[in-house]
Coordinates of C-alpha atoms in Angstrom, one line a residue:
V2 CA 88.9 103.1 87.4
T3 CA 86.5 104.7 89.9
R4 CA 84.3 102.6 92.2
T5 CA 81.2 103.8 90.3
E6 CA 82.8 102.8 86.9
A7 CA 83.8 99.4 88.3
Y8 CA 80.2 98.8 89.5
R9 CA 78.7 99.9 86.2
K10 CA 80.9 97.6 84.2
A11 CA 80.3 94.6 86.5
I12 CA 76.6 95.1 86.5
A13 CA 76.4 95.5 82.8
A14 CA 78.1 92.1 82.4
A15 CA 76.0 90.3 85.0
A16 CA 72.5 91.7 85.0
P17 CA 71.0 91.2 81.5
G18 CA 67.9 89.1 81.6
K19 CA 67.9 88.6 85.4
V20 CA 65.7 89.6 88.3
V21 CA 68.0 91.8 90.4
L22 CA 67.8 92.8 94.0
D23 CA 69.6 96.1 95.0
V24 CA 70.2 95.9 98.8
G25 CA 70.3 99.4 100.2
T26 CA 69.8 101.4 97.0
G27 CA 70.3 104.8 98.5
A28 CA 68.8 108.1 97.4
L29 CA 70.2 107.9 93.9
A30 CA 69.2 104.3 93.2
L31 CA 72.4 104.2 91.2
L32 CA 73.1 100.4 91.1
A33 CA 69.4 99.7 90.4
I34 CA 69.5 102.1 87.4
F35 CA 72.7 100.5 86.2
A36 CA 71.0 97.1 86.3
A37 CA 67.9 98.3 84.5
E38 CA 69.9 100.1 81.8
A39 CA 72.0 96.9 81.4
G40 CA 68.8 94.9 80.5
A41 CA 67.8 93.3 83.8
R42 CA 64.3 91.7 83.5
H43 CA 63.3 93.6 86.7
V44 CA 65.0 95.3 89.6
Y45 CA 63.7 95.5 93.2
A46 CA 65.5 98.3 95.0
L47 CA 65.3 98.2 98.8
E48 CA 65.8 101.3 101.0
G49 CA 64.9 101.4 104.7
Q50 CA 65.2 105.2 105.2
P51 CA 61.9 106.9 104.1
S52 CA 63.4 110.1 102.7
A53 CA 66.0 108.1 100.8
A54 CA 63.4 105.7 99.4
A55 CA 61.3 108.7 98.2
A56 CA 64.4 110.2 96.6
A57 CA 65.2 106.9 95.0
R58 CA 61.7 106.7 93.5
A59 CA 62.1 110.2 92.1
A60 CA 65.5 109.2 90.6
V61 CA 64.0 106.1 88.9
A62 CA 61.1 108.1 87.5
S63 CA 63.5 110.8 86.2
A64 CA 65.4 108.0 84.4
N65 CA 62.1 106.8 82.9
L66 CA 62.7 103.4 84.5
D67 CA 59.8 103.1 86.9
H68 CA 58.4 100.3 84.8
R69 CA 61.6 98.3 85.2
I70 CA 62.5 99.2 88.8
T71 CA 60.4 98.8 91.9
V72 CA 61.6 100.8 94.9
L73 CA 60.5 99.2 98.2
E74 CA 60.8 101.1 101.5
A75 CA 62.3 98.3 103.6
F76 CA 65.5 96.9 104.9
S77 CA 66.4 93.6 103.3
T78 CA 66.5 92.0 106.8
D79 CA 62.9 93.0 107.7
L80 CA 61.1 89.8 108.6
A81 CA 57.9 90.9 107.0
L82 CA 59.5 91.7 103.6
E83 CA 58.5 89.3 100.8
L84 CA 59.5 90.2 97.3
P85 CA 57.0 89.8 94.4
E86 CA 59.5 87.4 92.9
R87 CA 62.9 86.0 94.0
A88 CA 66.1 87.5 92.6
E89 CA 68.9 85.9 90.6
L90 CA 71.5 88.5 91.3
L91 CA 72.3 90.7 94.3
V92 CA 73.9 94.2 93.9
H93 CA 74.9 96.2 96.9
E94 CA 77.4 98.7 98.2
L95 CA 77.5 97.7 101.9
I96 CA 81.2 98.0 102.1
G97 CA 82.8 100.0 104.9
E98 CA 86.4 101.2 105.5
V99 CA 86.8 97.9 107.3
A100 CA 85.0 95.7 104.7
G101 CA 82.3 94.1 106.8
E102 CA 81.6 96.9 109.3
E103 CA 78.4 98.0 107.7
G104 CA 76.8 94.6 108.1
A105 CA 77.2 93.2 104.6
C106 CA 77.8 89.7 105.7
A107 CA 74.6 89.3 107.7
A108 CA 72.6 91.1 105.0
I109 CA 73.8 89.0 102.2
L110 CA 73.4 85.7 104.1
D111 CA 69.8 86.7 105.0
A112 CA 69.1 87.8 101.4
M113 CA 70.4 84.4 100.1
R114 CA 68.0 82.5 102.4
R115 CA 64.9 84.6 101.8
H116 CA 65.2 86.6 98.6
V117 CA 67.3 84.7 96.1
A118 CA 65.8 82.1 93.9
D119 CA 66.7 78.5 94.7
A120 CA 67.6 78.0 91.0
A121 CA 69.9 81.0 90.9
R122 CA 73.5 80.0 90.1
P123 CA 76.8 81.7 90.9
P124 CA 78.0 84.3 90.3
L125 CA 75.3 85.7 92.5
S126 CA 76.6 89.1 93.6
V127 CA 78.1 92.4 92.5
P128 CA 80.5 93.0 94.1
S129 CA 81.9 89.5 94.2
R130 CA 84.5 89.9 97.0
A131 CA 85.6 92.5 99.6
S132 CA 88.7 92.1 101.7
T133 CA 90.4 94.0 104.5
L134 CA 94.2 94.1 104.5
L135 CA 96.4 94.9 107.5
A136 CA 100.0 96.0 107.8
P137 CA 102.2 97.0 110.8
C138 CA 103.2 100.7 110.4
L139 CA 105.1 103.6 111.8
A140 CA 103.2 106.3 113.6
P141 CA 101.1 108.7 111.5
D142 CA 102.5 112.1 111.0
P143 CA 101.6 113.9 114.3
D144 CA 101.2 117.3 112.4
L145 CA 98.4 115.7 110.4
L146 CA 96.6 113.8 113.1
A147 CA 94.4 116.8 113.9
K148 CA 92.8 116.4 110.5
A149 CA 91.9 112.8 111.1
A150 CA 88.4 111.7 111.9
G151 CA 87.8 110.1 115.3
A152 CA 89.9 110.1 118.4
G153 CA 91.5 107.5 120.7
R154 CA 93.2 104.4 119.4
A155 CA 91.3 104.1 116.1
L156 CA 91.5 106.9 113.5
K157 CA 90.4 107.4 109.9
L158 CA 93.3 108.7 107.8
D159 CA 93.7 109.9 104.3
A160 CA 95.7 107.2 102.5
R161 CA 98.4 109.5 101.1
S162 CA 98.9 112.4 103.5
Q163 CA 98.3 110.9 106.9
A164 CA 99.0 107.2 107.1
G165 CA 102.3 106.0 108.6
R166 CA 104.8 104.1 106.4
P167 CA 104.2 100.3 106.4
L168 CA 107.0 98.2 107.9
A169 CA 105.8 95.0 106.0
H170 CA 103.6 94.1 103.1
P171 CA 99.9 94.0 104.0
Q172 CA 98.1 90.7 104.5
V173 CA 94.4 89.8 104.3
C174 CA 92.7 89.9 107.8
E175 CA 89.0 89.7 106.6
D176 CA 87.7 88.1 103.4
L177 CA 84.1 88.4 102.3
R178 CA 83.2 86.1 99.4
F179 CA 79.9 87.2 97.9
D180 CA 80.2 85.4 94.6
E181 CA 78.6 82.2 95.9
G182 CA 76.4 84.0 98.4
S183 CA 78.1 82.6 101.5
P184 CA 80.5 85.0 103.2
S185 CA 81.9 83.6 106.4
P186 CA 80.2 85.2 109.5
S187 CA 83.0 84.3 111.9
Q188 CA 86.6 84.8 110.9
R189 CA 89.9 84.5 112.7
R190 CA 93.3 85.3 111.1
E191 CA 96.7 84.9 112.7
L192 CA 99.1 87.0 110.6
L193 CA 102.9 86.8 110.9
F194 CA 104.9 89.7 109.5
C195 CA 108.6 90.2 109.0
C196 CA 109.6 93.9 109.2
E197 CA 111.4 95.1 106.1
A198 CA 112.8 98.2 107.7
A199 CA 113.7 99.4 111.2
G200 CA 111.6 102.0 113.1
V201 CA 109.0 102.4 115.8
L202 CA 106.1 100.0 115.3
A203 CA 103.2 102.1 116.5
A204 CA 100.1 101.2 114.5
L205 CA 98.2 98.7 112.4
N206 CA 96.8 100.2 109.2
L207 CA 93.8 98.7 107.5
H208 CA 92.6 99.2 103.9
V209 CA 89.9 97.6 101.8
E210 CA 90.1 96.0 98.4
L211 CA 87.0 95.4 96.3
R212 CA 86.4 93.1 93.3
C213 CA 83.3 94.1 91.5
G214 CA 83.1 91.7 88.6
A215 CA 80.5 88.9 89.4
D216 CA 82.9 86.3 88.1
A217 CA 86.2 88.0 89.0
A218 CA 86.4 87.2 92.7
D219 CA 89.9 85.7 92.3
G220 CA 91.2 88.4 90.0
P221 CA 93.0 91.6 90.9
P222 CA 91.1 94.3 92.8
D223 CA 89.0 96.9 90.9
V224 CA 89.2 99.4 93.8
S225 CA 91.5 99.8 96.8
S226 CA 91.3 102.4 99.6
A227 CA 95.1 102.3 99.5
W228 CA 95.2 103.8 96.0
N229 CA 95.5 107.5 95.3
G230 CA 92.2 109.2 94.8
S231 CA 90.2 106.7 96.9
H232 CA 87.2 108.2 98.8
W233 CA 87.6 105.5 101.4
R234 CA 90.1 106.2 104.2
I235 CA 92.6 104.1 105.9
I236 CA 91.7 102.9 109.4
C237 CA 94.7 103.3 111.8
I238 CA 94.7 101.2 114.9
R239 CA 97.2 102.7 117.3
L240 CA 99.1 100.3 119.5
E241 CA 99.0 100.8 123.2
R242 CA 102.7 100.0 123.6
P243 CA 104.7 101.1 120.5
A244 CA 108.0 99.3 120.2
S245 CA 111.3 99.9 118.3
V246 CA 111.9 97.1 115.8
A247 CA 114.9 96.1 113.7
R248 CA 114.7 94.9 110.1
G249 CA 113.7 91.2 110.2
Q250 CA 111.7 91.5 113.5
R251 CA 108.7 89.3 113.4
V252 CA 105.3 90.6 114.4
K253 CA 102.2 88.5 115.1
V254 CA 98.7 90.0 114.8
R255 CA 95.5 88.1 115.6
V256 CA 92.3 89.5 114.1
D257 CA 88.8 88.1 115.1
A258 CA 85.8 89.3 113.1
A259 CA 82.3 88.6 114.4
L260 CA 80.0 89.4 111.4
A261 CA 76.8 87.5 112.0
G262 CA 74.7 90.3 113.6
Q263 CA 73.7 93.8 112.5
L264 CA 76.6 95.2 114.6
P265 CA 79.8 93.6 113.4
S266 CA 82.8 93.7 115.7
Y267 CA 86.5 93.1 115.4
T268 CA 89.3 92.4 117.9
F269 CA 92.9 93.2 117.2
L270 CA 95.8 91.9 119.3
A271 CA 99.5 92.4 118.4
A272 CA 102.8 91.1 119.7
L273 CA 106.5 90.9 118.9
V274 CA 107.9 87.4 118.2
S275 CA 111.4 86.6 119.6
D276 CA 113.8 84.2 118.0
D277 CA 112.7 81.4 120.3
G278 CA 109.0 82.1 119.7
T279 CA 108.3 84.1 122.8
L280 CA 105.5 86.7 122.4
T281 CA 105.8 90.2 123.8
S282 CA 102.5 92.0 123.9
L283 CA 102.1 95.4 122.3
G284 CA 99.1 96.2 124.5
A285 CA 95.6 95.3 125.3
P286 CA 93.3 94.0 122.6
L287 CA 91.4 96.7 120.7
E288 CA 87.6 96.1 120.2
Y289 CA 86.5 97.8 117.1
P290 CA 84.2 99.7 116.4
G291 CA 83.0 99.6 120.0
G292 CA 79.5 98.3 119.4
S293 CA 78.4 100.9 116.9
L294 CA 78.1 101.0 113.2
N295 CA 78.9 104.7 113.4
V296 CA 82.6 104.4 113.5
N297 CA 83.3 108.0 114.4
D298 CA 81.0 107.7 117.4
A299 CA 82.8 104.5 118.5
M300 CA 86.2 106.1 118.1
D301 CA 85.2 109.1 120.1
Q302 CA 84.3 106.8 123.1
M303 CA 87.8 105.4 123.3
S304 CA 90.3 107.1 125.5
F305 CA 94.0 106.9 124.7
T306 CA 96.9 109.2 124.8
W307 CA 99.9 108.5 122.6

């Protein structure tokens, strides 16, 4: 199932009869059109970029839905924005290749306070949940690194051809629950891995899982950037001090996510764990994405030589 198909199915189930708010509709107004076609009572589609808002209006008119969809040129967080009526369902595609890096947490919390009706009841959002998972990995194939976006210690890699082999099963390091409209804006995870193979631990790979169904937050993912054919890429955090590990070696990774503002940030810190619990650092913490929502710009500012 593609991401588009998963969204269409989830919106078709959740939108009928409701006032829907599409946060960041984009030039195609795709989710807004899905909601109107599914029988939403009305859809308000927000787009802050003037050219994209104009294109969205044209897309809505072309679909003969301009009586059911109102495109507003605004960001959902604009303090002056007041909708003609409050929404009962949010739809959005504010998910980055690290789930919260595009500001979804702050946008949804703000929308819940100012744009969603007090009487609205869960499920309140499509998608219902987005998670980032992390795994300790071998180094990416050096012959393919030239094709990767970015530079320095953080890279964007094609899931199949570039990412290094994982040394342990991935664990959740960021979890955004949109189904009840209250994703946590400050998250800390301390993950403990046990290596399932020997090798040189050189990277932490991140991928995203998305659950679209409004009432399916606790079900299996609809979309994963780790699956073949995904348009999302893997984020590879290269360790400052790679280390040879044996099978059974424990690895501890602490991840802090600060998601309350418009510029989300993450900190990753990794260490080996000895039998007596002593920690051996694998390098300085990595701040990601360096204070910029444009991840490629942030990565280009980092200097690191493997």
